[in-house]
Coordinates of C-alpha atoms in Angstrom, one line a residue:
M644 CA 90.9 92.0 206.1
L645 CA 93.0 90.3 208.8
K646 CA 96.4 89.3 207.7
D647 CA 96.8 85.6 207.3
L648 CA 99.5 84.0 209.4
S649 CA 101.1 80.7 208.4
E650 CA 101.1 77.8 210.8
G651 CA 103.7 78.0 213.5
Q652 CA 103.4 81.8 213.9
N653 CA 100.5 81.7 216.4
S654 CA 102.7 83.5 218.9
K655 CA 102.2 86.7 216.9
V656 CA 98.5 86.8 217.7
D657 CA 99.0 87.5 221.4
G658 CA 97.8 91.1 220.9
Y659 CA 94.4 89.8 219.6
D660 CA 91.4 88.9 221.7
L661 CA 90.1 85.3 221.7
Q662 CA 87.7 85.8 218.9
Q663 CA 90.3 87.3 216.6
R664 CA 92.7 84.6 217.5
T665 CA 90.2 81.9 216.7
L666 CA 89.4 83.6 213.4
I667 CA 93.1 83.8 212.4
T668 CA 93.6 80.1 213.4
I669 CA 90.8 79.0 211.2
L670 CA 91.9 81.2 208.3
N671 CA 95.4 79.7 208.5
H672 CA 94.1 76.1 208.6
R673 CA 95.8 74.0 205.9
H674 CA 92.5 72.4 204.8
L675 CA 90.5 75.6 204.5
F676 CA 90.1 77.0 201.0
R677 CA 92.9 79.4 200.2
S678 CA 91.7 80.3 196.7
N679 CA 88.4 80.4 194.8
P680 CA 87.2 76.8 194.5
F681 CA 85.3 77.7 191.4
E682 CA 88.0 79.8 189.7
D683 CA 88.0 77.5 186.6
A684 CA 84.2 77.5 186.4
K685 CA 84.3 81.3 186.5
N686 CA 86.9 81.4 183.7
G687 CA 84.8 78.9 181.7
V688 CA 81.7 81.1 182.0
I689 CA 83.7 84.1 180.8
A690 CA 85.2 82.2 177.9
E691 CA 81.7 81.0 176.8
W692 CA 80.2 84.5 176.7
M693 CA 83.3 86.1 175.2
Q694 CA 83.3 83.5 172.5
L695 CA 79.7 84.5 171.6
L696 CA 80.9 88.1 171.2
M697 CA 83.8 86.8 169.0
V698 CA 81.4 85.1 166.7
V699 CA 79.4 88.4 166.4
E700 CA 82.7 90.2 165.6
R701 CA 83.5 87.6 162.9
I702 CA 80.1 88.3 161.3
K703 CA 80.5 92.0 161.5
H704 CA 83.9 92.0 159.8
D705 CA 82.7 90.1 156.7
K706 CA 80.8 92.2 154.2
S707 CA 78.3 89.5 153.1
S708 CA 77.4 88.4 156.7
R709 CA 77.3 92.0 158.0
E710 CA 74.6 92.9 155.5
I711 CA 72.5 90.0 156.6
L712 CA 73.1 90.9 160.3
E713 CA 72.0 94.5 159.8
K714 CA 69.0 93.4 157.8
V715 CA 67.8 91.1 160.6
D716 CA 68.5 93.8 163.1
R717 CA 66.5 96.4 161.2
L718 CA 63.5 94.0 161.1
I719 CA 63.8 93.3 164.9
E720 CA 64.0 97.1 165.6
E721 CA 60.8 97.6 163.5
I722 CA 59.0 94.9 165.4
F723 CA 60.1 96.1 168.8
S724 CA 58.9 99.7 168.0
N725 CA 55.6 98.6 166.6
S726 CA 52.6 99.8 168.6
D727 CA 50.7 96.6 168.3
V728 CA 53.7 94.6 169.5
N729 CA 54.0 96.9 172.5
H730 CA 50.2 96.5 173.1
W731 CA 50.9 92.7 173.2
V732 CA 53.8 93.2 175.7
K733 CA 51.7 95.3 178.0
A734 CA 48.8 92.8 178.0
N735 CA 51.1 89.8 178.6
R736 CA 53.6 91.2 181.0
S737 CA 51.8 90.1 184.1
I738 CA 51.7 86.4 183.1
F739 CA 55.4 85.9 182.3
N740 CA 58.4 85.7 184.5
S741 CA 60.3 88.4 182.5
Y742 CA 61.9 91.7 183.1
A743 CA 58.6 93.4 183.8
N744 CA 60.2 96.9 184.1
T745 CA 60.9 97.2 180.4
G746 CA 59.1 94.2 178.8
D747 CA 62.1 93.7 176.5
E748 CA 62.2 89.9 177.2
L749 CA 58.6 89.7 176.0
K750 CA 59.6 91.5 172.8
W751 CA 62.2 88.8 172.2
E752 CA 59.5 86.2 172.9
A753 CA 57.5 87.9 170.1
V754 CA 60.3 87.3 167.5
S755 CA 61.3 83.8 168.8
L756 CA 59.5 81.9 166.1
L757 CA 61.0 84.2 163.4
L758 CA 64.5 83.7 164.7
G759 CA 63.9 79.9 165.0
C760 CA 62.9 79.8 161.4
L761 CA 66.1 81.5 160.4
D762 CA 68.0 78.9 162.4
N763 CA 66.3 76.2 160.4
G764 CA 66.8 77.9 157.1
D765 CA 63.1 78.3 156.6
K766 CA 61.3 80.9 154.5
Y767 CA 58.2 83.1 154.8
N768 CA 55.7 80.3 154.0
T769 CA 57.1 78.0 156.6
Y770 CA 57.0 80.7 159.1
L771 CA 53.3 81.2 158.5
V772 CA 52.6 77.5 158.7
N773 CA 54.5 77.3 162.1
A774 CA 52.7 80.4 163.3
F775 CA 49.2 79.0 162.6
E776 CA 50.2 75.7 164.1
R777 CA 51.3 77.4 167.3
Q778 CA 48.1 79.4 167.4
Q779 CA 46.0 76.3 167.0
E780 CA 47.9 74.4 169.7
R781 CA 47.5 77.4 172.1
T782 CA 43.8 77.6 171.3
E783 CA 43.2 73.9 171.9
R784 CA 45.2 73.9 175.1
E785 CA 43.4 76.9 176.5
S786 CA 40.1 75.4 175.5
K787 CA 40.9 72.1 177.3
Q788 CA 42.0 74.1 180.4
Q789 CA 38.9 76.3 180.2
I790 CA 41.1 79.3 180.5
V791 CA 39.4 82.6 179.8
R792 CA 41.7 85.5 179.2
V793 CA 40.6 88.9 178.2
R794 CA 42.7 89.6 175.1
D795 CA 42.3 91.7 172.1
A796 CA 42.3 89.8 168.8
K797 CA 45.5 91.4 167.8
V798 CA 47.1 90.1 171.0
I799 CA 46.1 86.6 170.2
N800 CA 47.2 86.7 166.6
I801 CA 50.5 88.5 167.0
E802 CA 52.5 85.9 165.0
T803 CA 49.8 85.4 162.3
K804 CA 48.6 88.9 161.7
I805 CA 50.9 91.6 163.2
L806 CA 54.4 90.2 162.4
P807 CA 53.7 89.0 158.8
S808 CA 52.7 92.5 157.7
L809 CA 56.1 93.7 159.0
M810 CA 58.0 91.0 157.0
E811 CA 56.7 91.9 153.6
D812 CA 60.1 93.2 152.4
F813 CA 62.2 90.7 154.4
D814 CA 63.8 87.9 152.3
F815 CA 64.5 85.5 155.2
Q816 CA 68.3 85.5 154.5
N817 CA 70.0 83.8 157.5
L818 CA 73.4 83.6 159.1
N819 CA 73.7 79.8 159.1
D820 CA 76.9 79.9 157.1
Y821 CA 78.5 82.3 159.6
R822 CA 77.1 81.7 163.1
L823 CA 79.1 78.6 164.0
G824 CA 76.2 76.9 165.6
Y825 CA 75.1 79.8 167.8
P826 CA 71.3 80.5 167.5
H827 CA 70.2 83.7 165.8
H828 CA 68.5 85.0 168.9
L829 CA 71.8 85.0 170.8
I830 CA 73.7 86.5 167.9
M831 CA 71.2 89.3 167.6
R832 CA 71.1 89.9 171.4
A833 CA 74.9 90.1 171.6
Y834 CA 75.0 92.4 168.6
R835 CA 72.4 94.8 170.2
Y836 CA 73.6 94.7 173.8
G837 CA 77.3 94.0 173.3
N838 CA 78.5 96.8 175.5
D839 CA 76.3 95.9 178.4
L840 CA 77.4 92.3 178.0
L841 CA 81.1 93.3 178.1
K842 CA 80.5 95.3 181.3
K843 CA 78.9 92.3 183.1
I844 CA 81.7 90.0 182.0
A845 CA 84.2 92.5 183.3
N846 CA 82.3 92.5 186.6
L847 CA 82.5 88.7 186.9
N848 CA 86.2 88.7 186.0
S849 CA 86.9 91.3 188.7
F850 CA 86.2 88.7 191.4
D851 CA 89.9 88.0 192.0
N852 CA 91.8 86.3 194.8
D853 CA 91.9 89.4 197.0
K854 CA 88.1 89.7 196.9
F855 CA 87.8 86.0 197.5
L856 CA 90.0 86.2 200.6
T857 CA 87.8 89.1 201.9
L858 CA 84.7 87.1 201.3
R859 CA 86.3 84.0 203.0
E860 CA 87.1 86.0 206.1
D861 CA 83.5 87.4 206.3
V862 CA 82.1 83.9 205.9
V863 CA 84.4 82.3 208.6
S864 CA 83.6 85.2 211.0
S865 CA 79.9 84.8 210.4
Y866 CA 80.0 81.1 210.9
L867 CA 82.0 81.5 214.2
D868 CA 79.2 83.8 215.4
S869 CA 76.6 81.1 214.4
I870 CA 78.5 78.5 216.5
T871 CA 78.5 80.7 219.6
S872 CA 74.8 81.7 219.2
G873 CA 73.7 78.0 218.9
Q874 CA 72.7 78.1 215.3
T875 CA 74.9 75.2 214.2
K876 CA 75.2 71.5 215.2
Y877 CA 78.3 72.3 217.2
P878 CA 78.3 73.1 221.0
T879 CA 78.1 76.8 221.7
K880 CA 81.1 76.7 224.1
M881 CA 83.2 74.5 221.9
D882 CA 86.9 75.3 221.8
V883 CA 87.1 75.9 218.1
V884 CA 90.9 76.2 218.0
S885 CA 91.4 72.9 219.7
A886 CA 88.6 71.2 217.8
S887 CA 90.0 72.3 214.4
K888 CA 93.1 70.1 215.0
Y889 CA 91.1 66.9 215.0
R890 CA 87.5 67.6 213.8
H891 CA 87.6 67.5 210.1
D892 CA 83.9 67.9 209.9
L893 CA 84.3 71.4 211.5
I894 CA 86.7 72.6 208.7
H895 CA 84.4 71.0 206.2
S896 CA 81.5 73.1 207.5
F897 CA 83.6 76.2 207.1
N898 CA 84.5 75.2 203.6
R899 CA 80.9 74.4 202.8
A900 CA 79.8 77.9 203.9
I901 CA 82.5 79.4 201.8
E902 CA 81.5 77.2 198.8
E903 CA 77.9 78.3 199.1
K904 CA 78.8 82.0 199.3
V905 CA 81.1 81.9 196.3
A906 CA 78.5 79.8 194.3
N907 CA 75.8 82.4 195.1
K908 CA 78.1 85.2 194.1
L909 CA 78.9 83.4 190.8
K910 CA 75.2 82.7 190.2
E911 CA 74.3 86.4 190.7
D912 CA 77.0 87.5 188.3
V913 CA 76.0 85.0 185.6
E914 CA 72.4 86.0 185.9
A915 CA 73.4 89.6 185.6
I916 CA 75.1 88.7 182.3
E917 CA 72.0 87.0 181.0
K918 CA 69.8 89.9 182.2
A919 CA 71.9 92.3 180.2
L920 CA 70.8 90.3 177.1
N921 CA 67.2 90.1 178.2
F922 CA 67.7 86.3 178.2
K923 CA 67.2 83.4 180.6
R924 CA 69.2 80.2 180.1
I925 CA 66.4 78.1 181.6
Q926 CA 64.0 79.3 179.0
S927 CA 66.4 78.5 176.2
A928 CA 66.5 74.9 177.3
G929 CA 62.8 74.6 176.8
F930 CA 61.5 75.4 180.3
A931 CA 58.3 77.3 180.6
P932 CA 58.4 80.7 182.4
I933 CA 57.9 80.4 186.2
V934 CA 55.4 82.7 187.7
T935 CA 56.5 85.4 190.1
D936 CA 53.2 86.9 191.1
I937 CA 52.9 84.6 194.2
T938 CA 51.5 86.3 197.2
V939 CA 52.0 85.1 200.8
A940 CA 50.2 86.5 203.8
D941 CA 49.6 85.6 207.4
C942 CA 46.1 84.6 208.4
T943 CA 44.5 83.3 211.6
V944 CA 41.8 80.6 211.6
H945 CA 39.4 80.9 214.5
P946 CA 37.5 77.9 215.9
Q947 CA 33.9 77.8 214.7
V948 CA 31.2 78.4 217.4
S949 CA 27.9 76.7 216.8
A950 CA 24.5 77.7 218.3
E951 CA 24.6 74.7 220.6
N952 CA 27.9 75.5 222.3
S953 CA 27.8 79.3 222.2
E954 CA 26.9 79.6 225.9
S955 CA 29.8 77.5 227.1
Y956 CA 32.2 79.3 224.8
D957 CA 35.5 80.0 226.6
E958 CA 37.3 82.9 225.0
S959 CA 40.7 82.1 226.5
L960 CA 40.4 78.5 225.3
A961 CA 39.3 79.6 221.9
Q962 CA 42.3 81.9 221.6
S963 CA 44.7 79.0 222.3
L964 CA 42.9 77.0 219.6
C965 CA 43.5 79.6 216.9
E966 CA 45.7 78.5 214.1
E967 CA 48.3 80.6 212.4
R968 CA 48.6 79.8 208.8
L969 CA 50.2 81.0 205.6
Q970 CA 47.9 82.0 202.9
L971 CA 49.4 81.5 199.4
S972 CA 47.9 82.8 196.2
F973 CA 48.8 82.2 192.6
Q974 CA 47.1 81.9 189.2
K975 CA 45.3 78.6 188.7
S976 CA 45.9 78.7 185.0
E977 CA 49.7 78.9 185.4
F978 CA 49.7 75.9 187.8
I979 CA 47.6 73.9 185.3
K980 CA 50.0 75.0 182.5
A981 CA 53.0 73.9 184.6
L982 CA 51.4 70.5 185.2
N983 CA 50.5 70.0 181.5
D984 CA 53.9 71.0 180.3
G985 CA 55.8 68.9 182.8
Y986 CA 57.4 71.8 184.7
Y987 CA 55.4 71.5 188.0
R988 CA 58.6 71.0 190.0
H989 CA 59.8 74.5 189.0
F990 CA 56.4 75.9 190.0
I991 CA 56.4 74.2 193.4
S992 CA 59.9 75.4 194.0
A993 CA 58.8 79.0 193.3
V994 CA 55.9 78.6 195.7
S995 CA 58.2 77.2 198.5
D996 CA 60.7 79.9 197.9
A997 CA 58.0 82.6 198.3
A998 CA 56.8 80.9 201.5
F999 CA 60.2 80.6 203.0
E1000 CA 61.0 84.2 202.2
H1001 CA 57.9 85.3 204.2
I1002 CA 58.9 83.3 207.3
E1003 CA 62.7 83.5 207.0
K1004 CA 63.0 86.0 210.0
S1005 CA 60.5 84.2 212.2
K1006 CA 61.8 83.5 215.7
E1007 CA 60.4 80.0 215.7
L1008 CA 62.6 79.1 212.7
T1009 CA 65.9 77.5 213.8
W1010 CA 69.2 77.8 212.0
R1011 CA 69.1 74.1 211.3
G1012 CA 65.7 74.4 209.6
S1013 CA 66.7 77.4 207.6
N1014 CA 70.0 75.9 206.6
H1015 CA 68.3 72.6 205.5
F1016 CA 66.0 74.6 203.2
R1017 CA 68.9 76.6 201.7
M1018 CA 71.0 73.6 201.2
R1019 CA 68.2 71.7 199.5
N1020 CA 67.7 74.5 197.1
S1021 CA 71.4 75.0 196.4
E1022 CA 72.5 71.3 196.1
N1023 CA 71.6 70.9 192.4
Y1024 CA 73.2 74.2 191.5
I1025 CA 76.4 73.5 193.4
S1026 CA 76.6 70.0 192.0
G1027 CA 76.3 71.3 188.5
L1028 CA 78.9 74.0 189.3
W1029 CA 81.4 71.4 190.5
N1030 CA 80.9 69.4 187.3
F1031 CA 81.4 72.6 185.2
Q1032 CA 84.5 73.4 187.3
H1033 CA 86.0 70.0 186.5
W1034 CA 85.0 70.3 182.8
S1035 CA 86.6 73.7 182.5
L1036 CA 89.7 72.5 184.3
V1037 CA 90.3 69.5 182.0
S1038 CA 89.1 71.1 178.7
C1039 CA 91.9 71.5 176.1
T1040 CA 89.9 73.6 173.7
Q1041 CA 88.7 76.6 175.7
V1042 CA 89.1 79.8 173.7
F1043 CA 91.5 81.3 176.2
N1044 CA 93.5 78.1 176.7
K1045 CA 97.3 78.4 176.7
R1046 CA 97.3 76.5 173.4
T1047 CA 95.5 79.4 171.6
T1048 CA 96.8 82.8 170.8
A1049 CA 93.8 84.6 172.2
S1050 CA 94.2 86.9 175.3
F1051 CA 91.2 87.9 177.3
V1052 CA 92.5 91.5 177.8
V1053 CA 93.4 91.9 174.1
M1054 CA 90.0 90.5 172.9
Q1055 CA 88.1 92.6 175.4
R1056 CA 89.9 95.8 174.4
G1057 CA 89.4 95.1 170.7
M1058 CA 85.6 94.5 171.3
H1059 CA 85.1 97.7 173.2
F1060 CA 86.6 99.6 170.3
S1061 CA 84.6 97.6 167.7
H1062 CA 81.3 98.3 169.5
W1063 CA 82.2 102.0 169.7
C1064 CA 83.0 102.0 166.0
F1065 CA 79.7 100.5 165.0
K1066 CA 77.8 103.0 167.2
Q1067 CA 79.6 105.9 165.5
E1068 CA 78.0 105.8 162.1
K1069 CA 79.4 109.2 161.0
Q1070 CA 82.9 108.1 161.8
R1071 CA 83.0 105.2 159.4
R1072 CA 84.8 107.2 156.7
Q1073 CA 87.7 108.0 158.9
T1074 CA 90.9 105.9 159.0
I1075 CA 91.4 103.3 161.7
R1076 CA 94.1 105.5 163.2
Q1077 CA 91.7 108.5 163.5
K1078 CA 89.1 106.3 165.0
T1079 CA 91.4 104.9 167.7
E1080 CA 92.6 108.3 168.6
L1081 CA 89.0 109.6 169.0
F1082 CA 88.1 106.4 171.0
V1083 CA 91.0 106.9 173.4
K1084 CA 90.0 110.6 173.9
E1085 CA 86.3 109.7 174.6
T1086 CA 87.2 106.9 176.9
E1087 CA 89.8 109.0 178.7
G1088 CA 92.5 106.4 178.0
R1089 CA 90.9 103.6 180.1
F1090 CA 91.8 101.1 177.4
G1091 CA 95.4 102.3 176.8
K1092 CA 97.0 104.2 174.0
A1093 CA 95.6 104.5 170.4
S1094 CA 98.3 102.2 169.1
T1095 CA 97.5 99.6 171.7
V1096 CA 93.8 99.8 170.9
R1097 CA 94.5 99.4 167.1
Q1098 CA 96.7 96.4 167.7
S1099 CA 94.0 94.7 169.8
Y1100 CA 91.4 95.4 167.2
E1101 CA 93.5 93.9 164.4
A1102 CA 94.3 90.9 166.6
L1103 CA 90.6 90.4 167.3
K1104 CA 89.7 90.5 163.6
K1105 CA 92.6 88.1 162.7
F1106 CA 91.7 85.6 165.4
T1107 CA 88.0 85.5 164.7
K1108 CA 88.6 85.1 161.0
E1109 CA 91.4 82.6 161.0
C1110 CA 91.2 80.6 164.3
L1111 CA 87.8 80.8 165.7
P1112 CA 85.9 78.2 163.5
E1113 CA 88.6 75.6 164.1
I1114 CA 88.6 76.2 167.9
I1115 CA 84.8 75.9 168.1
Y1116 CA 84.8 72.8 166.0
S1117 CA 87.5 71.3 168.3
Q1118 CA 85.2 72.1 171.3
V1119 CA 82.3 70.2 169.7
Q1120 CA 84.7 67.3 168.9
E1121 CA 85.9 67.3 172.5
R1122 CA 82.3 67.4 173.9
L1123 CA 80.6 64.8 171.8
P1124 CA 82.2 61.6 173.3
V1125 CA 81.8 62.9 176.8
E1126 CA 78.6 62.3 178.8
Q1127 CA 77.3 65.9 179.4
K1128 CA 74.4 64.9 181.7
G1129 CA 76.3 66.3 184.7
L1130 CA 76.2 69.8 183.3
S1131 CA 73.0 71.6 184.1
D1132 CA 71.2 73.9 181.6
F1133 CA 72.7 76.8 183.5
F1134 CA 76.2 75.7 182.4
S1135 CA 75.6 74.0 179.0
P1136 CA 77.4 75.5 176.0
L1137 CA 75.6 78.4 174.3
N1138 CA 75.9 76.5 171.0
S1139 CA 74.9 73.1 172.3
A1140 CA 72.4 72.8 169.4
V1141 CA 75.4 71.7 167.3
D1142 CA 76.0 68.8 169.7
H1143 CA 72.4 67.7 169.4
N1144 CA 72.5 68.0 165.6
F1145 CA 75.6 65.7 165.4
I1146 CA 73.8 63.2 167.6
G1147 CA 70.6 63.5 165.6
F1148 CA 72.5 63.2 162.2
N1149 CA 74.4 60.1 163.3
K1150 CA 71.1 58.4 164.5
S1151 CA 69.3 59.4 161.2
I1152 CA 72.0 58.0 158.9
Q1153 CA 72.1 54.8 160.9
E1154 CA 68.3 54.4 160.4
N1155 CA 68.3 55.5 156.7
F1156 CA 71.7 54.1 155.6
Y1157 CA 71.9 51.0 157.8
W1158 CA 73.0 49.0 154.7
L1159 CA 76.3 50.9 154.5
G1160 CA 77.5 49.2 157.7
E1161 CA 81.1 50.0 158.5
Q1162 CA 81.1 52.7 155.8
L1163 CA 79.1 55.0 158.0
P1164 CA 81.0 57.9 159.6
T1165 CA 82.1 57.6 163.2
E1166 CA 84.0 60.9 163.7
P1167 CA 82.6 64.5 163.5
I1168 CA 85.0 65.3 160.6
E1169 CA 83.8 62.2 158.7
A1170 CA 80.1 63.1 159.4
I1171 CA 80.7 66.5 157.9
V1172 CA 82.2 65.0 154.7
F1173 CA 79.3 62.5 154.5
Y1174 CA 76.9 65.4 155.0
R1175 CA 78.4 67.4 152.1
K1176 CA 78.4 64.4 149.8
L1177 CA 74.7 63.8 150.6
V1178 CA 73.9 67.4 149.9
R1179 CA 75.4 67.2 146.5
L1180 CA 73.7 64.0 145.7
V1181 CA 70.3 65.2 146.7
R1182 CA 70.8 68.5 144.8
D1183 CA 71.6 66.6 141.6
L1184 CA 68.7 64.3 141.9
E1185 CA 66.2 67.1 142.6
A1186 CA 67.5 69.0 139.6
K1187 CA 66.7 66.0 137.5
G1188 CA 63.3 65.6 139.1
E1189 CA 64.0 62.0 140.2
L1190 CA 62.2 60.6 143.2
E1191 CA 64.4 57.5 143.7
V1192 CA 67.9 56.4 142.8
A1193 CA 69.6 53.0 142.4
I1194 CA 71.5 51.7 145.4
E1195 CA 74.7 51.4 143.4
V1196 CA 74.7 55.2 142.6
V1197 CA 74.2 56.1 146.3
I1198 CA 77.0 53.9 147.5
K1199 CA 79.4 55.2 144.7
C1200 CA 78.6 58.9 145.7
L1201 CA 78.8 58.4 149.4
T1202 CA 81.7 56.0 149.7
G1203 CA 83.5 56.2 146.4
K1204 CA 83.2 52.4 146.1
V1205 CA 81.7 50.4 143.2
L1206 CA 79.1 47.8 144.3
E1207 CA 79.9 44.6 142.3
D1208 CA 78.1 41.9 144.3
K1209 CA 75.2 42.8 146.7
S1210 CA 75.7 39.5 148.6
S1211 CA 79.1 40.6 149.6
V1212 CA 77.9 43.7 151.4
I1213 CA 77.8 43.2 155.2
H1214 CA 75.4 45.5 156.9
Y1215 CA 74.4 45.7 160.5
S1216 CA 71.5 47.5 162.2
Y1217 CA 70.2 46.5 165.6
S1218 CA 67.0 48.4 165.1
R1219 CA 66.1 47.0 161.6
L1220 CA 67.6 43.5 161.3
S1221 CA 65.9 40.4 162.6
P1222 CA 67.8 38.1 165.0
F1223 CA 67.8 35.4 162.3
G1224 CA 69.9 37.3 159.7
N1225 CA 70.4 40.4 157.6
Y1226 CA 67.8 42.0 155.4
D1227 CA 68.5 42.0 151.6
L1228 CA 70.2 45.1 150.2
P1229 CA 67.5 47.4 148.7
N1230 CA 67.6 48.0 144.9
T1231 CA 66.7 51.7 145.1
V1232 CA 66.5 54.5 147.7
E1233 CA 63.9 57.2 147.8
V1234 CA 65.2 60.8 147.6
F1235 CA 62.9 61.6 150.6
N1236 CA 65.0 59.2 152.8
L1237 CA 68.2 60.7 151.5
K1238 CA 67.0 64.2 152.6
E1239 CA 66.0 63.1 156.1
P1240 CA 69.4 63.4 157.8
L1241 CA 70.0 66.9 156.2
K1242 CA 67.6 68.5 158.6
F1243 CA 70.4 68.3 161.2
Q1244 CA 72.8 71.2 160.4
I1245 CA 76.3 70.0 161.1
D1246 CA 78.2 71.7 158.3
V1247 CA 78.6 74.9 160.2
F1248 CA 82.4 75.3 160.4
P1249 CA 83.6 77.0 157.3
G1250 CA 87.4 76.7 156.7
V1251 CA 87.8 73.6 158.9
L1252 CA 87.5 71.3 155.9
I1253 CA 88.9 72.1 152.4

């Protein structure tokens, strides 16, 4: 890497040739990026995935939750090793955009319904109902699309016939009281692949300022070559050094090239993290898998020669009339599915990417055309990255924020030791001191001395037990009032379901308890208190077998106030009240309506409220 020279020291570059002098001048320009423009976004990604691992550590270090965790893990292992499940994976591997080398992602797809039921607190019977409903929907959809797929009956009925037989001894205990809003599937993936996840996080974190400066120099040098070869909008013989003094668009072009390169590097590292968990963020947000078996080939269309003009056929003229075309091939059924499910844009994007990759090195393709295509594809991602960069910069509740006692290095070291401990079943009876000494020996001291490892491990346990629930609650509290539409699914919080539950709960209580008016909760902490009171009320009513309850009882339980005069209650509801006045206060409330808001799990922060 060339040594940067501050402005005013250009006399020191006399020993360099013109190209090197130009490069150094641009590198020293005061408006060129001097540090990673997405450093805070990188740290935000690291904090998000490390926080998931901390939640897993918190579960592992509590006896009750650890038993449930290991019980679910044993069931998953039994499902993954089942021969019928592996038959299903083999038969379906070709039609999913998954990690086809191992099929592990498809195995997680097989248990997605099960883990979703655990998220909702459902039991075995509910799982069966959902499984049969999904099977019926799939059958109807394929019937309408006239899709014929050669499948064994066991492949079709994996959720209704294969998995239920493996769940006979499973009691459907869940981690809802411990997972702090993170879905079961992420908890279990992080538990099973924790070491691999730590390695990928470390790789992302290793992109420091020195590596950025090296990347920056390579990008600037490459862009200078593009200028001289006529692959940019700038004149090939332009004096870049002089132009950089007054042409702000030139420096902007250099910064844009650096920005794209760094963004692509970050994207690759984040995708590597997700791949370590056999997980794709886009699928978790409800997107259908995008096909990858798109074939692109060159073909030539010759002019047709009829019997009438065959005698006057001119071969040289016909050759000039030949058309060169791209021949694309993909599964009709997948395109129909993308259209029906509303994900056709992703499908078309995959097709255009495949076509571009095929002609990318064509001599006829200009730099401008190539650059326009790449910029169009990267615009949405970079826009989302800038929004996430800003969010990470202003966030006051990030787990490695200066306001917290957590240190990335300490937490990372403690997690490495924790994962090592849980893999060493036979070492569990040893003391913590003996374990740390053995760990240091096996890892050749890469994580420091035994005492340092022990201190980090104890700090990790203390932080996850005492501080983590309150920090994650504060994050949700910080996110709720902010419009999150600027954050793409690629950067959304891993426990964003909590946000959706708070929004859904508030909407539900406004619809079902509109007559409480100003007594309805407005803050997250108030909503949790309201939720707990509602749970107690419903539990008591169900224990008595009552189907409805007097309005006075509901108001007393939820607000602590006694209703003396119904006419004095002021209640507002834009969705339920006529423009001519308020509806009368109901005399009774059905228990069914009281239970409706409880389907939104918001009481997931133990210890935050006493």
